[in-house]
Coordinates of C-alpha atoms in Angstrom, one line a residue:
X1201 CA 75.7 107.7 -55.5
X1202 CA 78.5 106.8 -57.7
X1203 CA 78.0 106.9 -61.4
X1204 CA 78.8 104.2 -63.9
X1205 CA 82.5 104.7 -64.8
X1206 CA 83.4 105.8 -68.3
X1207 CA 85.6 102.8 -68.6
X1208 CA 82.4 100.6 -68.8
X1209 CA 81.6 101.9 -72.3
X1210 CA 84.4 99.9 -73.7
X1211 CA 82.9 96.6 -72.5
X1212 CA 80.7 94.4 -74.5
X1213 CA 77.7 92.4 -73.2
X1214 CA 78.7 89.1 -74.8
X1215 CA 79.5 86.5 -72.3
X1216 CA 82.8 84.9 -72.7
X1217 CA 83.1 81.1 -73.5
X1218 CA 83.9 80.0 -69.9
X1219 CA 81.1 81.9 -68.5
X1220 CA 78.6 80.6 -71.1
X1221 CA 79.4 77.0 -70.0
X1222 CA 78.5 77.7 -66.3
X1223 CA 75.0 76.7 -65.4
X1224 CA 72.5 79.5 -64.9
X1225 CA 70.8 77.7 -61.9
X1226 CA 73.4 79.3 -59.7
X1227 CA 71.7 82.6 -60.3
X1228 CA 68.2 81.4 -59.7
X1229 CA 66.2 83.4 -57.1
X1230 CA 63.5 80.8 -56.5
X1231 CA 63.9 77.7 -54.4
X1232 CA 64.6 74.5 -56.2
X1233 CA 62.6 71.3 -55.6
X1234 CA 63.7 68.9 -52.9
X1235 CA 66.9 67.3 -53.9
X1236 CA 66.7 63.5 -54.3
X1237 CA 70.4 62.7 -54.9
X1238 CA 69.5 60.2 -57.6
X1239 CA 72.8 60.4 -59.5
X1240 CA 75.4 57.9 -58.6
X1241 CA 78.5 59.4 -57.0
X1242 CA 81.7 58.1 -55.5
X1243 CA 83.8 59.0 -52.5
X1244 CA 87.2 57.9 -51.6
X1245 CA 88.1 56.7 -48.1
X1246 CA 91.4 57.4 -46.3
X1247 CA 92.6 53.9 -47.3
X1248 CA 92.1 54.7 -50.9
X1249 CA 89.0 52.6 -51.6
X1250 CA 86.2 54.2 -53.6
X1251 CA 82.6 53.7 -52.4
X1252 CA 79.6 54.4 -54.7
X1253 CA 76.9 56.6 -53.3
X1254 CA 73.3 55.9 -54.3
X1255 CA 70.5 58.2 -53.3
X1256 CA 71.2 58.9 -49.6
X1257 CA 69.0 61.4 -47.7
X1258 CA 70.4 64.7 -46.7
X1259 CA 71.6 63.7 -43.1
X1260 CA 73.1 60.4 -44.4
X1261 CA 74.9 62.3 -47.3
X1262 CA 76.4 64.7 -44.8
X1263 CA 77.5 61.8 -42.6
X1264 CA 79.1 59.9 -45.5
X1265 CA 81.4 62.6 -46.5
X1266 CA 82.5 63.5 -43.0
X1267 CA 85.6 61.3 -42.9
X1268 CA 86.5 60.8 -46.6
X1269 CA 89.3 62.5 -48.4
X1270 CA 87.9 62.9 -51.9
X1271 CA 84.4 63.6 -53.3
X1272 CA 83.3 64.2 -56.8
X1273 CA 82.6 67.9 -57.3
X1274 CA 79.0 67.4 -58.5
X1275 CA 78.1 65.7 -55.2
X1276 CA 78.4 69.0 -53.3
X1277 CA 75.8 70.9 -55.5
X1278 CA 72.6 69.1 -54.3
X1279 CA 73.8 69.1 -50.7
X1280 CA 74.4 72.9 -50.9
X1281 CA 71.0 73.3 -52.7
X1282 CA 69.3 71.5 -49.8
X1283 CA 71.1 73.8 -47.3
X1284 CA 69.4 76.7 -49.1
X1285 CA 66.0 75.0 -48.9
X1286 CA 66.5 74.3 -45.2
X1287 CA 68.1 77.7 -44.6
X1288 CA 70.8 75.7 -42.7
X1289 CA 73.9 78.0 -42.3
X1290 CA 75.6 75.4 -39.9
X1291 CA 75.4 72.7 -42.5
X1292 CA 76.7 75.1 -45.2
X1293 CA 79.8 75.9 -43.0
X1294 CA 80.3 72.1 -42.5
X1295 CA 80.3 71.4 -46.2
X1296 CA 82.5 74.5 -46.8
X1297 CA 85.0 73.1 -44.4
X1298 CA 84.9 69.7 -46.1
X1299 CA 85.4 71.4 -49.5
X1300 CA 88.6 73.0 -48.2
X1301 CA 89.7 69.7 -46.6
X1302 CA 89.4 67.8 -49.9
X1303 CA 91.0 70.6 -52.0
X1304 CA 87.8 71.3 -54.0
X1305 CA 88.1 74.9 -53.0
X1306 CA 90.2 75.3 -56.2
X1307 CA 87.0 74.5 -58.2
X1308 CA 85.6 77.8 -59.5
X1309 CA 82.1 76.3 -60.1
X1310 CA 81.7 74.9 -56.5
X1311 CA 83.1 78.0 -54.9
X1312 CA 80.8 80.3 -57.0
X1313 CA 77.9 78.2 -56.0
X1314 CA 79.0 78.6 -52.5
X1315 CA 78.9 82.3 -52.8
X1316 CA 75.2 82.0 -53.8
X1317 CA 74.4 79.6 -51.0
X1318 CA 75.8 81.9 -48.3
X1319 CA 73.8 84.8 -49.9
X1320 CA 70.6 82.7 -49.9
X1321 CA 71.2 81.9 -46.2
X1322 CA 71.5 85.6 -45.4
X1323 CA 75.2 85.6 -44.6
X1324 CA 76.7 88.2 -46.9
X1325 CA 79.9 88.5 -44.9
X1326 CA 80.7 84.9 -45.6
X1327 CA 79.6 85.2 -49.2
X1328 CA 82.0 88.1 -49.7
X1329 CA 84.9 86.2 -48.1
X1330 CA 84.4 83.3 -50.4
X1331 CA 84.2 85.7 -53.4
X1332 CA 87.4 87.4 -52.4
X1333 CA 89.2 84.0 -52.3
X1334 CA 87.9 82.6 -55.5
X1335 CA 90.6 80.9 -57.7
X1336 CA 89.2 82.9 -60.6
X1337 CA 86.3 85.3 -61.0
X1338 CA 83.9 85.2 -63.8
X1339 CA 80.6 87.0 -64.6
X1340 CA 78.6 84.4 -62.7
X1341 CA 80.7 85.0 -59.6
X1342 CA 80.1 88.8 -59.8
X1343 CA 76.4 88.3 -60.5
X1344 CA 75.9 85.9 -57.6
X1345 CA 77.4 88.4 -55.2
X1346 CA 75.4 91.3 -56.6
X1347 CA 72.1 89.2 -56.3
X1348 CA 73.0 88.3 -52.8
X1349 CA 73.3 91.9 -51.7
X1350 CA 70.1 92.8 -53.4
X1351 CA 68.2 89.9 -51.8
X1352 CA 69.6 90.8 -48.4
X1353 CA 68.5 94.5 -48.5
X1354 CA 72.0 95.9 -49.3
X1355 CA 71.5 97.4 -52.8
X1356 CA 74.1 100.0 -52.4
X1357 CA 76.8 97.4 -52.1
X1358 CA 75.4 95.6 -55.1
X1359 CA 75.9 98.8 -57.1
X1360 CA 79.4 99.1 -55.9
X1361 CA 80.2 95.5 -56.9
X1362 CA 78.7 96.2 -60.3
X1363 CA 80.9 99.2 -60.8
X1364 CA 84.0 97.3 -59.6
X1365 CA 83.1 94.6 -62.1
X1366 CA 83.0 97.1 -65.0
X1367 CA 86.2 98.9 -63.9
X1368 CA 88.2 95.6 -64.1
X1369 CA 86.8 95.0 -67.7
X1370 CA 84.4 92.1 -66.9
X1371 CA 81.6 91.6 -69.3
X1372 CA 78.1 91.8 -67.8
X1373 CA 75.3 89.5 -69.0
X1374 CA 71.7 90.4 -69.2
X1375 CA 71.1 88.8 -65.8
X1376 CA 73.9 91.0 -64.4
X1377 CA 72.4 94.1 -65.8
X1378 CA 68.9 93.1 -64.5
X1379 CA 70.3 92.6 -61.1
X1380 CA 72.0 96.0 -61.2
X1381 CA 68.8 97.7 -62.3
X1382 CA 66.9 96.0 -59.5
X1383 CA 69.4 97.5 -57.1
X1384 CA 68.7 101.0 -58.5
X1385 CA 65.1 100.4 -58.2
X1386 CA 65.4 99.3 -54.5
X1387 CA 67.2 102.5 -53.6
X1388 CA 65.0 104.6 -55.8
X1389 CA 68.0 105.9 -57.9
X1390 CA 66.5 106.7 -61.3
X1391 CA 69.6 108.7 -62.2
X1392 CA 72.0 105.7 -62.0
X1393 CA 69.2 103.5 -63.4
X1394 CA 69.1 105.7 -66.6
X1395 CA 73.0 105.4 -67.0
X1396 CA 72.7 101.6 -66.9
X1397 CA 69.7 101.9 -69.3
X1398 CA 71.9 103.9 -71.7
X1399 CA 74.5 101.1 -71.5
X1400 CA 71.7 98.6 -72.3
X1401 CA 70.5 100.6 -75.3
X1402 CA 74.0 100.9 -76.6
X1403 CA 74.5 97.1 -76.7
X1404 CA 71.0 96.5 -78.0
X1405 CA 69.8 94.3 -75.1
X1406 CA 66.7 96.4 -74.2
X1407 CA 64.4 93.8 -75.8
X1408 CA 65.6 91.0 -73.4
X1409 CA 62.9 90.1 -71.0
X1410 CA 65.0 90.0 -67.8
X1411 CA 66.5 93.4 -68.6
X1412 CA 63.1 94.9 -69.8
X1413 CA 61.3 93.6 -66.7
X1414 CA 63.9 95.2 -64.4
X1415 CA 63.7 98.5 -66.3
X1416 CA 59.9 98.5 -66.1
X1417 CA 60.1 97.9 -62.4
X1418 CA 62.7 100.6 -61.9
X1419 CA 60.6 103.3 -63.7
X1420 CA 57.5 102.2 -61.9
X1421 CA 59.1 102.5 -58.4
X1422 CA 60.5 105.9 -59.3
X1423 CA 57.0 107.2 -60.4
X1424 CA 57.7 107.3 -64.1
X1425 CA 54.9 105.2 -65.5
X1426 CA 55.3 106.3 -69.1
X1427 CA 58.9 105.3 -69.2
X1428 CA 57.9 101.9 -67.5
X1429 CA 55.4 101.2 -70.3
X1430 CA 57.8 102.2 -73.0
X1431 CA 60.4 99.7 -71.7
X1432 CA 57.6 97.1 -71.4
X1433 CA 56.6 97.6 -75.1
X1434 CA 60.3 97.1 -76.2
X1435 CA 60.5 93.6 -74.7
X1436 CA 60.6 91.2 -77.7
X1437 CA 59.1 88.2 -76.0
X1438 CA 57.0 89.3 -73.1
X1439 CA 56.7 86.7 -70.4
X1440 CA 54.3 86.4 -67.4
X1441 CA 56.7 88.5 -65.3
X1442 CA 56.7 91.3 -67.9
X1443 CA 52.8 91.5 -67.9
X1444 CA 52.7 91.2 -64.1
X1445 CA 55.2 94.0 -63.8
X1446 CA 53.4 96.4 -66.1
X1447 CA 50.0 95.7 -64.5
X1448 CA 51.4 96.3 -61.0
X1449 CA 53.2 99.5 -62.4
X1450 CA 49.8 100.9 -63.5
X1451 CA 48.2 100.1 -60.2
X1452 CA 51.0 101.6 -58.1
X1453 CA 51.1 104.8 -60.2
X1454 CA 47.3 105.7 -60.1
X1455 CA 46.4 104.2 -63.5
X1456 CA 44.3 101.3 -62.4
X1457 CA 42.1 101.4 -65.6
X1458 CA 45.2 101.2 -67.7
X1459 CA 46.4 98.2 -65.7
X1460 CA 43.1 96.5 -66.1
X1461 CA 43.2 96.8 -69.8
X1462 CA 46.6 95.0 -69.9
X1463 CA 45.1 91.8 -68.5
X1464 CA 42.9 90.8 -71.5
X1465 CA 45.8 91.6 -73.8
X1466 CA 48.0 89.3 -71.8
X1467 CA 45.4 86.5 -72.0
X1468 CA 44.9 87.1 -75.8
X1469 CA 48.7 86.6 -76.4
X1470 CA 48.4 83.2 -74.8
X1471 CA 50.4 84.1 -71.6
X1472 CA 49.0 82.3 -68.6
X1473 CA 48.9 84.3 -65.4
X1474 CA 50.6 83.1 -62.2
X1475 CA 49.6 83.8 -58.6
X1476 CA 51.5 87.2 -58.7
X1477 CA 49.7 88.3 -61.8
X1478 CA 46.3 87.4 -60.3
X1479 CA 47.0 89.2 -57.0
X1480 CA 48.2 92.3 -59.0
X1481 CA 45.0 92.4 -61.1
X1482 CA 42.9 91.8 -58.0
X1483 CA 44.7 94.7 -56.4
X1484 CA 43.8 96.9 -59.4
X1485 CA 40.2 95.8 -59.1
X1486 CA 40.2 96.8 -55.4
X1487 CA 41.4 100.2 -56.3
X1488 CA 38.6 100.6 -58.8
X1489 CA 36.1 98.7 -56.6
X1490 CA 35.2 96.6 -59.6
X1491 CA 33.6 93.5 -58.1
X1492 CA 32.3 92.4 -61.6
X1493 CA 35.9 92.0 -63.0
X1494 CA 37.1 90.6 -59.7
X1495 CA 34.5 87.8 -59.9
X1496 CA 35.7 86.9 -63.4
X1497 CA 39.3 86.9 -62.1
X1498 CA 38.1 84.7 -59.2
X1499 CA 36.6 82.3 -61.7
X1500 CA 39.7 82.2 -63.8
X1501 CA 41.9 81.6 -60.7
X1502 CA 39.7 78.5 -59.9
X1503 CA 40.1 77.4 -63.5
X1504 CA 43.9 77.7 -63.3
X1505 CA 44.1 75.7 -60.1
X1506 CA 44.8 78.7 -57.8
X1507 CA 41.6 78.2 -55.7
X1508 CA 43.7 77.0 -52.7
X1509 CA 46.5 79.5 -53.1
X1510 CA 46.6 81.5 -49.9
X1511 CA 47.9 84.7 -51.6
X1512 CA 45.2 84.6 -54.3
X1513 CA 42.4 83.7 -51.9
X1514 CA 43.4 86.6 -49.6
X1515 CA 43.3 89.0 -52.4
X1516 CA 39.9 87.8 -53.6
X1517 CA 38.5 88.0 -50.1
X1518 CA 39.9 91.5 -49.6
X1519 CA 38.3 92.6 -52.9
X1520 CA 35.0 91.3 -51.8
X1521 CA 35.4 93.2 -48.5
X1522 CA 36.5 96.3 -50.3
X1523 CA 33.4 96.2 -52.5
X1524 CA 31.0 95.5 -49.6
X1525 CA 30.3 91.8 -50.5
X1526 CA 30.7 90.7 -46.9
X1527 CA 28.8 87.5 -47.5
X1528 CA 31.1 86.4 -50.3
X1529 CA 34.2 87.3 -48.2
X1530 CA 32.8 85.4 -45.2
X1531 CA 32.3 82.3 -47.3
X1532 CA 35.9 82.3 -48.5
X1533 CA 37.1 82.9 -44.9
X1534 CA 34.9 80.1 -43.5
X1535 CA 36.1 77.8 -46.3
X1536 CA 39.7 78.0 -45.5
X1537 CA 41.3 75.0 -43.8
X1538 CA 44.4 77.0 -42.9
X1539 CA 43.9 80.7 -42.0
X1540 CA 47.0 82.9 -42.0
X1541 CA 47.4 86.1 -40.0
X1542 CA 47.2 88.0 -43.2
X1543 CA 43.7 86.6 -43.7
X1544 CA 42.6 87.5 -40.2
X1545 CA 43.9 91.0 -40.7
X1546 CA 42.1 91.4 -44.0
X1547 CA 38.8 90.4 -42.4
X1548 CA 39.3 92.8 -39.6
X1549 CA 40.4 95.7 -41.8
X1550 CA 37.5 94.9 -44.2
X1551 CA 34.9 95.2 -41.5
X1552 CA 36.6 98.4 -40.3
X1553 CA 36.3 99.8 -43.8
X1554 CA 32.6 98.8 -43.9
X1555 CA 32.1 101.2 -41.0
X1556 CA 33.1 104.1 -43.3
X1557 CA 30.9 102.8 -46.2
X1558 CA 27.9 102.1 -44.0
X1559 CA 24.7 104.0 -44.9
X1560 CA 23.6 104.4 -41.2
X1561 CA 25.0 104.3 -37.7
X1562 CA 23.4 100.9 -37.0
X1563 CA 25.1 99.2 -40.0
X1564 CA 28.4 100.9 -39.0
X1565 CA 28.0 99.6 -35.4
X1566 CA 27.3 96.1 -36.7
X1567 CA 30.4 96.1 -38.8
X1568 CA 32.5 97.3 -36.0
X1569 CA 31.1 94.7 -33.6
X1570 CA 31.8 92.0 -36.1
X1571 CA 35.4 93.2 -36.3
X1572 CA 35.8 92.9 -32.5
X1573 CA 34.3 89.4 -32.7
X1574 CA 36.8 88.4 -35.3
X1575 CA 39.6 89.7 -33.2
X1576 CA 38.4 87.7 -30.3
X1577 CA 38.3 84.6 -32.4
X1578 CA 41.9 85.4 -33.6
X1579 CA 43.0 85.5 -29.9
X1580 CA 41.2 82.2 -29.1
X1581 CA 42.9 80.5 -32.2
X1582 CA 46.3 80.7 -30.5
X1583 CA 47.7 82.8 -33.3
X1584 CA 49.4 86.1 -32.2
X1585 CA 48.2 89.5 -33.6
X1586 CA 50.8 91.8 -35.2
X1587 CA 51.1 95.5 -35.5
X1588 CA 48.6 95.6 -38.4
X1589 CA 46.0 93.7 -36.4
X1590 CA 46.4 96.1 -33.4
X1591 CA 46.3 99.1 -35.7
X1592 CA 43.1 98.0 -37.4
X1593 CA 41.2 96.9 -34.2
X1594 CA 42.2 100.1 -32.3
X1595 CA 40.7 102.0 -35.2
X1596 CA 37.5 100.1 -34.9
X1597 CA 37.5 100.9 -31.1
X1598 CA 37.9 104.7 -32.0
X1599 CA 34.9 104.6 -34.3
X1600 CA 32.7 102.6 -31.9
X1601 CA 33.9 104.8 -29.0
X1602 CA 34.6 101.4 -27.2
X1603 CA 36.8 102.6 -24.4
X1604 CA 36.7 99.3 -22.4
X1605 CA 37.7 97.1 -25.4
X1606 CA 40.4 99.7 -26.3
X1607 CA 41.9 99.6 -22.9
X1608 CA 42.1 95.7 -23.1
X1609 CA 43.8 95.9 -26.4
X1610 CA 46.2 98.5 -25.0
X1611 CA 47.1 96.0 -22.2
X1612 CA 47.7 93.4 -25.0
X1613 CA 50.0 95.6 -26.9
X1614 CA 52.0 96.2 -23.8
X1615 CA 52.3 92.5 -23.2
X1616 CA 53.3 91.6 -26.7
X1617 CA 55.7 94.5 -27.1
X1618 CA 53.9 96.1 -30.2
X1619 CA 53.2 99.4 -28.3
X1620 CA 56.7 100.6 -29.3
X1621 CA 55.6 100.6 -33.0
X1622 CA 54.7 104.0 -34.3
X1623 CA 51.7 102.7 -36.2
X1624 CA 50.2 101.0 -33.0
X1625 CA 51.2 104.0 -30.9
X1626 CA 49.4 106.5 -33.2
X1627 CA 46.3 104.3 -33.3
X1628 CA 46.3 104.2 -29.5
X1629 CA 46.6 108.0 -29.2
X1630 CA 43.7 108.4 -31.7
X1631 CA 41.5 105.8 -29.9
X1632 CA 41.8 107.6 -26.5
X1633 CA 41.2 110.9 -28.1
X1634 CA 38.0 109.7 -29.8
X1635 CA 36.9 108.1 -26.5
X1636 CA 37.3 111.3 -24.6
X1637 CA 40.3 110.3 -22.5
X1638 CA 42.6 113.1 -23.5
X1639 CA 45.0 112.6 -20.6
X1640 CA 45.5 108.9 -21.6
X1641 CA 46.0 110.0 -25.1
X1642 CA 48.6 112.5 -24.0
X1643 CA 50.4 109.9 -21.8
X1644 CA 50.5 107.5 -24.8
X1645 CA 51.8 110.2 -27.1
X1646 CA 54.6 111.1 -24.7
X1647 CA 55.6 107.5 -24.3
X1648 CA 56.0 107.1 -28.1
X1649 CA 59.7 106.5 -29.0
X1650 CA 59.1 107.7 -32.5
X1651 CA 56.6 110.2 -33.7
X1652 CA 55.4 110.8 -37.2
X1653 CA 53.5 113.7 -38.8
X1654 CA 50.3 111.6 -38.2
X1655 CA 51.1 111.1 -34.5
X1656 CA 51.7 114.9 -34.0
X1657 CA 48.5 115.8 -35.9
X1658 CA 46.3 113.3 -34.1
X1659 CA 47.4 114.7 -30.7
X1660 CA 47.1 118.4 -31.8
X1661 CA 43.6 117.7 -33.1
X1662 CA 42.7 115.8 -29.9
X1663 CA 43.8 118.8 -27.7
X1664 CA 41.8 121.2 -30.0
X1665 CA 38.7 119.0 -29.9
X1666 CA 38.8 118.8 -26.1
X1667 CA 39.1 122.6 -25.7
X1668 CA 42.7 122.5 -24.6
X1669 CA 43.7 125.2 -27.1
X1670 CA 47.0 126.3 -25.5
X1671 CA 48.3 122.7 -25.3
X1672 CA 47.4 122.2 -29.0
X1673 CA 49.3 125.4 -30.1
X1674 CA 52.2 124.6 -27.9
X1675 CA 52.4 121.1 -29.3
X1676 CA 52.3 122.5 -32.8
X1677 CA 55.3 124.7 -32.0
X1678 CA 57.1 121.6 -30.6
X1679 CA 56.3 119.8 -33.8
X1680 CA 57.9 122.5 -35.9
X1681 CA 61.0 122.5 -33.7
X1682 CA 61.3 118.8 -34.1
X1683 CA 61.5 119.3 -37.9
X1684 CA 58.3 117.5 -38.8
X1685 CA 56.5 119.0 -41.7
X1686 CA 52.7 119.6 -41.0
X1687 CA 50.1 118.8 -43.6
X1688 CA 46.6 120.2 -44.4
X1689 CA 44.9 118.3 -41.6
X1690 CA 47.5 119.5 -39.0
X1691 CA 46.6 123.1 -39.8
X1692 CA 42.8 122.3 -39.4
X1693 CA 43.6 121.3 -35.8
X1694 CA 45.7 124.4 -35.3
X1695 CA 43.1 126.8 -36.6
X1696 CA 40.5 125.0 -34.6
X1697 CA 42.5 125.6 -31.5
X1698 CA 42.9 129.2 -32.4
X1699 CA 39.2 129.5 -32.9
X1700 CA 38.3 128.0 -29.5
X1701 CA 41.0 130.3 -27.9
X1702 CA 39.8 133.4 -29.8
X1703 CA 43.4 134.3 -30.9
X1704 CA 42.6 136.0 -34.2
X1705 CA 46.0 137.4 -35.1
X1706 CA 47.7 134.1 -34.2
X1707 CA 45.2 132.2 -36.4
X1708 CA 45.9 134.6 -39.4
X1709 CA 49.6 134.2 -38.9
X1710 CA 49.3 130.4 -39.0
X1711 CA 47.1 130.7 -42.2
X1712 CA 49.8 132.8 -43.8
X1713 CA 52.5 130.3 -42.7
X1714 CA 50.5 127.4 -44.1
X1715 CA 50.3 129.1 -47.6
X1716 CA 53.7 130.7 -47.8
X1717 CA 56.1 128.3 -45.9
X1718 CA 54.4 125.0 -46.7
X1719 CA 52.6 125.8 -50.0
X1720 CA 49.3 124.4 -48.7
X1721 CA 46.2 125.8 -50.3
X1722 CA 43.3 126.4 -47.8
X1723 CA 40.3 124.2 -48.1
X1724 CA 36.7 124.5 -46.8
X1725 CA 37.7 123.1 -43.3
X1726 CA 40.3 125.9 -42.8
X1727 CA 37.8 128.6 -43.7
X1728 CA 35.1 127.1 -41.4
X1729 CA 37.5 127.3 -38.5
X1730 CA 38.1 131.0 -39.3
X1731 CA 34.4 131.8 -39.7
X1732 CA 33.6 130.1 -36.3
X1733 CA 36.4 132.2 -34.8
X1734 CA 35.0 135.5 -36.2
X1735 CA 31.5 134.6 -35.2
X1736 CA 32.6 134.2 -31.6
X1737 CA 34.2 137.7 -31.5

């Protein structure tokens, strides 16, 4: 990854006068409300007559400008904004053609806004073409293009644009810097992020909320929680995004208690949480399995008017499932007018988890049966399951040893095309292994287009558990040749196969390999395999 050029240190972060006059709405990442076209506009017909335009709807507005030769610049903006809301690339291209026809392509504001529109519609090639032909490039133009690349999963190109901007002597704003930092976070480049952070510190903009929030997110994604919290504390006026970011950072980096403590501090400072804050704190409650705090957050969400918010309701429901409060989760599920696939998946996954938490076999069986019933209801609802649905329900079939249902789901994955997904394929291999159909498991494994360490481990363990030791050991050698790194569980399967086959020296060699080559410390399961092998001698 390229470094920030040394030339950049000569730049200042102050926005020049022209850039300051440009509206910041062109950099917004959220959708704007529906445009009503309330302002009076005029268009000029080919015969030279001017016609006032008053509040046309979108299609009427497009039709009215089709054959005219001149339109006020400001008339294009709401039209283009609605193209973003409709995600209508064809209409954007039509308006773009009309902009060129009327000579408005010489207007820097309209063309910069057009860069943003193409980016929001997911067509970065067109956005870059417009950018390259701008009559003049300012900081808003650079930032719009960078934001587009980040939003369209091309963060490396955003970094290159940022470096190009600095090299030509352009002055980045705080929004520009935040966008560059977000790009670093997306690619996980803490080294380049720190260089931009140094730039930020030099020009004393670390306390800006947009920059501080981006830095906090960068360090969180790169696993440096202490640095994330330090940047959070330096933000002068912390907004709801700041608090949401730091709560999420704590949860993602194994410091759930720390994240939970941030929430009351946020409320005490008078910052009102939004739906993302509530889902973040509910996620922290899930990690801690703190149903008490979760219920308080549930009450707060109702008070703030988020009771019907799908994202929040799903998070609350999943918390209740995680904490074993099935009845509470079921009430939320039954009370929903519109149930999304995420909701169905949460209910199925929740009941699957209850099988692990069950105190006895009967309770586990009941939870698994309920998960299968919910899956049947999902199919009858007309909504199509996704890979997460299939993965969860195949796991349930594994634990119930429900071969017949598992085979039916296998057929459904073939029909829907999800069998090619590695997660579904691995769950299928595991299901057949647990149901005693090792030959079907082997066939499913061979047919996988991509195999992960979990896939290999599941098949090796399956062979070992079914007494096919040589196949297990051969598969392990194939795994090593393919370059996949084994983990602790993989070696349990390998040593179990050695134990069944009675190959003592081979087992000891694998144990040494595990410790020396892969730095894996033996645990009780490894020693149990060795003890069983020596007992059989």
